[in-house]
Amino acid sequence: TQLLEQSPQFLSIQEGENLTVYCNSSSVFSSLQWYRQEPGEGPVLLVTVVTGGEVKKLKRLTFQFGDARKDSSLHITAAQPGDTGLYLCALYSSNTGKLIFGQGTTLQVKP
Amino acid sequence: EAGVAQSPRYKIIEKRQSVAFWCNPISGHATLYWYQQILGQGPKLLIQFQNNGVVDDSQLPKDRFSAERLKGVDSTLKIQPAKLEDSAVYLCASSPYSGGVLYEQYFGPGTRLTVT
C-alpha cells in the first residue's frame, strides 16, 4: 500500500509570512492532487500535477511535483488569514478513480 | 450547479445505537464515495459505488457498517451498532469518473458524528 506523509502536521504563522508544506511517498506517484479543507466543509481541489518536475501556480500558491514523482510541495507566499485550513495531498488513480489522502497539514494564519 | 448534499450535518448518539447518513450527489455523476475523517487526519475511503454497483468496499467494517446506492443516485451509509471510535466526520463525494480518466471529486460538507 502506497502511503503519503505530509509535513509539518501543524503550522501557525503570522499574516504576510511565507510557508512550504511537503508531501512524500515511498513509491512513484501517477498523479497527485492538493486539496484545501475549511472547518465544517469538505475538501476542495486546488490543483492536479501529473508530470515530474511540473510547477503550477494558483495566485499566491505554487505547487511543485518532484522530478522523480515521489514528492510534492505547496508554497504559499505572503499568507493571509483566509488561507487558514487543512491542506491535504492525495494520490489519484485514473485506473480506479480512487484517492488516497495524506494526514494533512493544519495551517493557521494569524492577522 | 448544485453541489453534493448531505444530511444531517451533526448527529450525537450513544454507543450501541444506530445511525444513518444520507447523500445526494451532483446530478449525472456516475461514481459516489463515502469517506471517514477522524479529527486531525485525512479522509479514508470506506466505499466506492459506480452507478449502483459497489467498486471497492475493502475498508468498510462490514460487521457494523452498511451502504447502498438507490437507482444509482442517492446513497445512505448506516452504522449499527455504533462504537466510540466511530466518532468522525463522514464525507460523501461524487465524480463523473467511469474509468480510465482523471476526474475531480466533489465533496459534500460532511456529517459530524459524536458517539458518547
mmCIF file of C-alpha atoms in Angstrom:
data_model
loop_
_atom_site.group_PDB
_atom_site.id
_atom_site.type_symbol
_atom_site.label_atom_id
_atom_site.label_comp_id
_atom_site.label_asym_id
_atom_site.label_seq_id
_atom_site.Cartn_x
_atom_site.Cartn_y
_atom_site.Cartn_z
ATOM 1 C CA THR A 1 0.000 0.000 0.000
ATOM 2 C CA GLN A 2 1.349 3.388 -1.016
ATOM 3 C CA LEU A 3 1.412 5.826 1.892
ATOM 4 C CA LEU A 4 1.694 9.587 1.869
ATOM 5 C CA GLU A 5 3.474 11.541 4.571
ATOM 6 C CA GLN A 6 2.829 15.240 4.976
ATOM 7 C CA SER A 7 4.926 17.669 6.961
ATOM 8 C CA PRO A 8 4.618 19.629 9.061
ATOM 9 C CA GLN A 9 1.398 18.396 10.653
ATOM 10 C CA PHE A 10 0.638 21.820 12.129
ATOM 11 C CA LEU A 11 1.817 25.307 11.223
ATOM 12 C CA SER A 12 0.920 28.599 12.891
ATOM 13 C CA ILE A 13 2.276 31.767 11.284
ATOM 14 C CA GLN A 14 1.644 35.499 11.098
ATOM 15 C CA GLU A 15 -0.049 37.169 8.159
ATOM 16 C CA GLY A 16 2.465 38.051 5.454
ATOM 17 C CA GLU A 17 4.870 35.170 6.110
ATOM 18 C CA ASN A 18 5.790 32.521 3.556
ATOM 19 C CA LEU A 19 5.467 28.783 4.144
ATOM 20 C CA THR A 20 6.038 25.432 2.471
ATOM 21 C CA VAL A 21 4.170 22.172 3.035
ATOM 22 C CA TYR A 22 5.605 18.842 1.899
ATOM 23 C CA CYS A 23 4.099 15.571 0.702
ATOM 24 C CA ASN A 24 6.262 12.461 0.301
ATOM 25 C CA SER A 25 5.747 8.863 -0.747
ATOM 26 C CA SER A 26 7.859 5.724 -0.737
ATOM 27 C CA SER A 27 6.805 4.974 -4.321
ATOM 28 C CA VAL A 28 6.250 6.857 -7.547
ATOM 29 C CA PHE A 29 3.048 8.869 -7.960
ATOM 30 C CA SER A 30 0.995 8.567 -11.121
ATOM 31 C CA SER A 31 -0.780 11.811 -10.330
ATOM 32 C CA LEU A 32 -1.150 13.911 -7.212
ATOM 33 C CA GLN A 33 -3.848 16.304 -6.111
ATOM 34 C CA TRP A 34 -3.789 19.032 -3.475
ATOM 35 C CA TYR A 35 -6.967 19.920 -1.585
ATOM 36 C CA ARG A 36 -7.853 22.580 0.995
ATOM 37 C CA GLN A 37 -10.472 21.875 3.635
ATOM 38 C CA GLU A 38 -12.010 24.636 5.740
ATOM 39 C CA PRO A 39 -13.686 23.890 9.089
ATOM 40 C CA GLY A 40 -17.144 22.380 8.629
ATOM 41 C CA GLU A 41 -16.666 21.857 4.898
ATOM 42 C CA GLY A 42 -15.478 19.120 2.576
ATOM 43 C CA PRO A 43 -12.106 19.256 0.796
ATOM 44 C CA VAL A 44 -11.912 21.395 -2.349
ATOM 45 C CA LEU A 45 -9.493 20.604 -5.155
ATOM 46 C CA LEU A 46 -6.704 23.152 -5.661
ATOM 47 C CA VAL A 47 -4.550 21.514 -8.321
ATOM 48 C CA THR A 48 -3.595 18.249 -10.031
ATOM 49 C CA VAL A 49 0.016 17.509 -11.002
ATOM 50 C CA VAL A 50 0.933 14.623 -13.297
ATOM 51 C CA THR A 51 4.366 15.341 -14.823
ATOM 52 C CA GLY A 52 7.700 15.049 -12.984
ATOM 53 C CA GLY A 53 9.217 18.493 -12.427
ATOM 54 C CA GLU A 54 5.888 20.205 -13.072
ATOM 55 C CA VAL A 55 5.248 23.583 -11.422
ATOM 56 C CA LYS A 56 1.779 25.108 -11.213
ATOM 57 C CA LYS A 57 0.762 28.459 -9.780
ATOM 58 C CA LEU A 58 -2.579 29.466 -8.356
ATOM 59 C CA LYS A 59 -2.384 33.132 -7.294
ATOM 60 C CA ARG A 60 -0.077 33.061 -4.216
ATOM 61 C CA LEU A 61 0.138 29.263 -4.159
ATOM 62 C CA THR A 62 2.921 27.412 -6.010
ATOM 63 C CA PHE A 63 2.792 23.642 -6.408
ATOM 64 C CA GLN A 64 5.798 21.527 -7.398
ATOM 65 C CA PHE A 65 5.969 17.893 -8.384
ATOM 66 C CA GLY A 66 9.361 16.307 -7.801
ATOM 67 C CA ASP A 67 11.412 15.117 -10.776
ATOM 68 C CA ALA A 68 11.252 11.532 -9.524
ATOM 69 C CA ARG A 69 7.482 11.869 -8.907
ATOM 70 C CA LYS A 70 7.805 10.732 -5.286
ATOM 71 C CA ASP A 71 7.344 14.100 -3.625
ATOM 72 C CA SER A 72 5.434 17.331 -3.957
ATOM 73 C CA SER A 73 5.380 20.689 -2.220
ATOM 74 C CA LEU A 74 2.973 23.567 -1.763
ATOM 75 C CA HIS A 75 4.441 27.032 -1.185
ATOM 76 C CA ILE A 76 2.291 29.961 -0.067
ATOM 77 C CA THR A 77 3.653 33.487 -0.461
ATOM 78 C CA ALA A 78 2.506 36.247 1.876
ATOM 79 C CA ALA A 79 -0.034 34.107 3.721
ATOM 80 C CA GLN A 80 -3.389 35.644 4.620
ATOM 81 C CA PRO A 81 -5.937 34.652 7.310
ATOM 82 C CA GLY A 82 -8.161 33.328 4.511
ATOM 83 C CA ASP A 83 -5.507 30.680 3.789
ATOM 84 C CA THR A 84 -6.262 29.051 7.151
ATOM 85 C CA GLY A 85 -7.375 25.449 6.777
ATOM 86 C CA LEU A 86 -6.305 21.834 6.372
ATOM 87 C CA TYR A 87 -4.117 21.174 3.322
ATOM 88 C CA LEU A 88 -4.287 17.625 2.020
ATOM 89 C CA CYS A 89 -2.294 15.881 -0.657
ATOM 90 C CA ALA A 90 -3.820 12.821 -2.283
ATOM 91 C CA LEU A 91 -2.758 10.168 -4.734
ATOM 92 C CA TYR A 92 -5.217 9.752 -7.583
ATOM 93 C CA SER A 93 -5.530 6.562 -9.607
ATOM 94 C CA SER A 94 -7.174 7.026 -13.001
ATOM 95 C CA ASN A 95 -7.481 3.214 -13.177
ATOM 96 C CA THR A 96 -9.776 3.054 -10.158
ATOM 97 C CA GLY A 97 -10.944 6.638 -9.584
ATOM 98 C CA LYS A 98 -9.713 6.353 -6.002
ATOM 99 C CA LEU A 99 -7.993 8.938 -3.820
ATOM 100 C CA ILE A 100 -5.568 8.088 -1.017
ATOM 101 C CA PHE A 101 -5.063 11.065 1.278
ATOM 102 C CA GLY A 102 -2.142 12.081 3.439
ATOM 103 C CA GLN A 103 -2.846 13.037 7.051
ATOM 104 C CA GLY A 104 -2.889 16.728 6.214
ATOM 105 C CA THR A 105 -1.191 19.928 7.356
ATOM 106 C CA THR A 106 -3.262 22.267 9.522
ATOM 107 C CA LEU A 107 -2.368 25.877 8.729
ATOM 108 C CA GLN A 108 -3.332 28.773 10.978
ATOM 109 C CA VAL A 109 -2.587 32.294 9.746
ATOM 110 C CA LYS A 110 -2.955 34.944 12.434
ATOM 111 C CA PRO A 111 -3.841 38.536 11.499
ATOM 112 C CA GLU B 1 -24.921 23.673 -10.427
ATOM 113 C CA ALA B 2 -25.939 22.249 -7.055
ATOM 114 C CA GLY B 3 -23.199 20.590 -5.054
ATOM 115 C CA VAL B 4 -23.167 17.352 -3.093
ATOM 116 C CA ALA B 5 -25.802 17.436 -0.361
ATOM 117 C CA GLN B 6 -25.511 15.565 2.923
ATOM 118 C CA SER B 7 -27.771 15.248 5.938
ATOM 119 C CA PRO B 8 -27.831 15.510 8.816
ATOM 120 C CA ARG B 9 -24.900 17.882 9.399
ATOM 121 C CA TYR B 10 -24.480 16.821 13.010
ATOM 122 C CA LYS B 11 -25.511 13.760 14.992
ATOM 123 C CA ILE B 12 -24.912 12.759 18.591
ATOM 124 C CA ILE B 13 -25.760 9.204 19.651
ATOM 125 C CA GLU B 14 -24.884 6.815 22.431
ATOM 126 C CA LYS B 15 -22.730 3.771 21.807
ATOM 127 C CA ARG B 16 -24.625 0.708 20.571
ATOM 128 C CA GLN B 17 -27.265 2.915 18.913
ATOM 129 C CA SER B 18 -27.841 3.047 15.158
ATOM 130 C CA VAL B 19 -27.389 5.988 12.815
ATOM 131 C CA ALA B 20 -27.873 6.668 9.110
ATOM 132 C CA PHE B 21 -26.424 9.317 6.846
ATOM 133 C CA TRP B 22 -27.807 10.428 3.508
ATOM 134 C CA CYS B 23 -26.035 11.763 0.414
ATOM 135 C CA ASN B 24 -27.375 13.283 -2.788
ATOM 136 C CA PRO B 25 -24.557 13.544 -5.380
ATOM 137 C CA ILE B 26 -24.204 16.008 -8.228
ATOM 138 C CA SER B 27 -26.659 15.153 -10.971
ATOM 139 C CA GLY B 28 -25.208 12.857 -13.610
ATOM 140 C CA HIS B 29 -22.166 11.771 -11.599
ATOM 141 C CA ALA B 30 -21.600 8.060 -12.023
ATOM 142 C CA THR B 31 -19.314 7.482 -9.054
ATOM 143 C CA LEU B 32 -20.074 8.083 -5.384
ATOM 144 C CA TYR B 33 -17.686 7.744 -2.457
ATOM 145 C CA TRP B 34 -18.071 7.632 1.324
ATOM 146 C CA TYR B 35 -15.082 8.668 3.442
ATOM 147 C CA GLN B 36 -14.439 8.663 7.176
ATOM 148 C CA GLN B 37 -12.343 11.537 8.527
ATOM 149 C CA ILE B 38 -11.162 11.292 12.113
ATOM 150 C CA LEU B 39 -10.163 14.589 13.713
ATOM 151 C CA GLY B 40 -6.673 15.624 12.670
ATOM 152 C CA GLN B 41 -6.398 13.053 9.872
ATOM 153 C CA GLY B 42 -7.036 12.874 6.152
ATOM 154 C CA PRO B 43 -10.194 11.243 4.800
ATOM 155 C CA LYS B 44 -10.169 7.445 4.487
ATOM 156 C CA LEU B 45 -12.239 5.791 1.770
ATOM 157 C CA LEU B 46 -14.933 3.480 3.125
ATOM 158 C CA ILE B 47 -16.808 2.524 -0.037
ATOM 159 C CA GLN B 48 -16.940 3.467 -3.728
ATOM 160 C CA PHE B 49 -20.007 2.987 -5.942
ATOM 161 C CA GLN B 50 -20.095 3.233 -9.710
ATOM 162 C CA ASN B 51 -23.711 3.747 -10.735
ATOM 163 C CA ASN B 52 -25.500 1.400 -8.309
ATOM 164 C CA GLY B 53 -22.732 -1.215 -8.040
ATOM 165 C CA VAL B 54 -20.011 -1.452 -5.391
ATOM 166 C CA VAL B 55 -16.494 -0.996 -6.837
ATOM 167 C CA ASP B 56 -14.498 -1.069 -3.599
ATOM 168 C CA ASP B 57 -15.632 -1.704 -0.023
ATOM 169 C CA SER B 58 -12.388 -3.193 1.275
ATOM 170 C CA GLN B 59 -12.083 -0.575 4.071
ATOM 171 C CA LEU B 60 -15.716 -0.788 5.203
ATOM 172 C CA PRO B 61 -16.152 -2.515 8.618
ATOM 173 C CA LYS B 62 -18.914 -4.749 7.337
ATOM 174 C CA ASP B 63 -19.848 -6.127 10.744
ATOM 175 C CA ARG B 64 -21.339 -2.743 11.648
ATOM 176 C CA PHE B 65 -21.324 -0.516 8.556
ATOM 177 C CA SER B 66 -23.550 -0.874 5.504
ATOM 178 C CA ALA B 67 -24.176 1.318 2.497
ATOM 179 C CA GLU B 68 -26.421 1.329 -0.508
ATOM 180 C CA ARG B 69 -26.946 3.491 -3.551
ATOM 181 C CA LEU B 70 -30.517 3.502 -4.741
ATOM 182 C CA LYS B 71 -31.099 3.590 -8.512
ATOM 183 C CA GLY B 72 -27.570 4.866 -8.972
ATOM 184 C CA VAL B 73 -28.349 8.244 -7.440
ATOM 185 C CA ASP B 74 -28.788 8.870 -3.670
ATOM 186 C CA SER B 75 -26.872 6.871 -1.106
ATOM 187 C CA THR B 76 -27.193 6.014 2.572
ATOM 188 C CA LEU B 77 -24.490 4.898 4.995
ATOM 189 C CA LYS B 78 -25.581 3.132 8.174
ATOM 190 C CA ILE B 79 -23.755 2.226 11.362
ATOM 191 C CA GLN B 80 -25.287 -0.398 13.648
ATOM 192 C CA PRO B 81 -24.270 -0.623 16.437
ATOM 193 C CA ALA B 82 -22.052 2.446 16.847
ATOM 194 C CA LYS B 83 -18.809 2.393 18.832
ATOM 195 C CA LEU B 84 -16.942 5.267 20.442
ATOM 196 C CA GLU B 85 -14.224 5.027 17.775
ATOM 197 C CA ASP B 86 -16.808 5.774 15.061
ATOM 198 C CA SER B 87 -16.810 9.426 16.144
ATOM 199 C CA ALA B 88 -15.683 11.231 12.990
ATOM 200 C CA VAL B 89 -16.843 13.304 10.049
ATOM 201 C CA TYR B 90 -18.433 11.226 7.289
ATOM 202 C CA LEU B 91 -17.871 12.776 3.884
ATOM 203 C CA CYS B 92 -19.686 11.947 0.681
ATOM 204 C CA ALA B 93 -18.125 12.770 -2.677
ATOM 205 C CA SER B 94 -19.170 12.298 -6.283
ATOM 206 C CA SER B 95 -17.348 12.293 -9.594
ATOM 207 C CA PRO B 96 -18.122 11.865 -13.292
ATOM 208 C CA TYR B 97 -15.490 9.075 -13.247
ATOM 209 C CA SER B 98 -16.432 5.975 -15.218
ATOM 210 C CA GLY B 99 -12.991 4.562 -15.894
ATOM 211 C CA GLY B 100 -9.537 5.468 -17.107
ATOM 212 C CA VAL B 101 -9.659 9.259 -16.973
ATOM 213 C CA LEU B 102 -8.577 11.708 -14.310
ATOM 214 C CA TYR B 103 -11.576 13.481 -12.789
ATOM 215 C CA GLU B 104 -12.147 15.774 -9.833
ATOM 216 C CA GLN B 105 -14.057 14.514 -6.826
ATOM 217 C CA TYR B 106 -16.612 16.934 -5.395
ATOM 218 C CA PHE B 107 -17.174 16.687 -1.663
ATOM 219 C CA GLY B 108 -20.209 17.433 0.442
ATOM 220 C CA PRO B 109 -19.945 19.319 3.758
ATOM 221 C CA GLY B 110 -19.949 16.108 5.788
ATOM 222 C CA THR B 111 -21.852 14.776 8.772
ATOM 223 C CA ARG B 112 -20.119 15.133 12.124
ATOM 224 C CA LEU B 113 -20.924 12.091 14.281
ATOM 225 C CA THR B 114 -20.246 12.044 18.006
ATOM 226 C CA VAL B 115 -20.687 8.736 19.830
ATOM 227 C CA THR B 116 -20.890 9.060 23.631
#
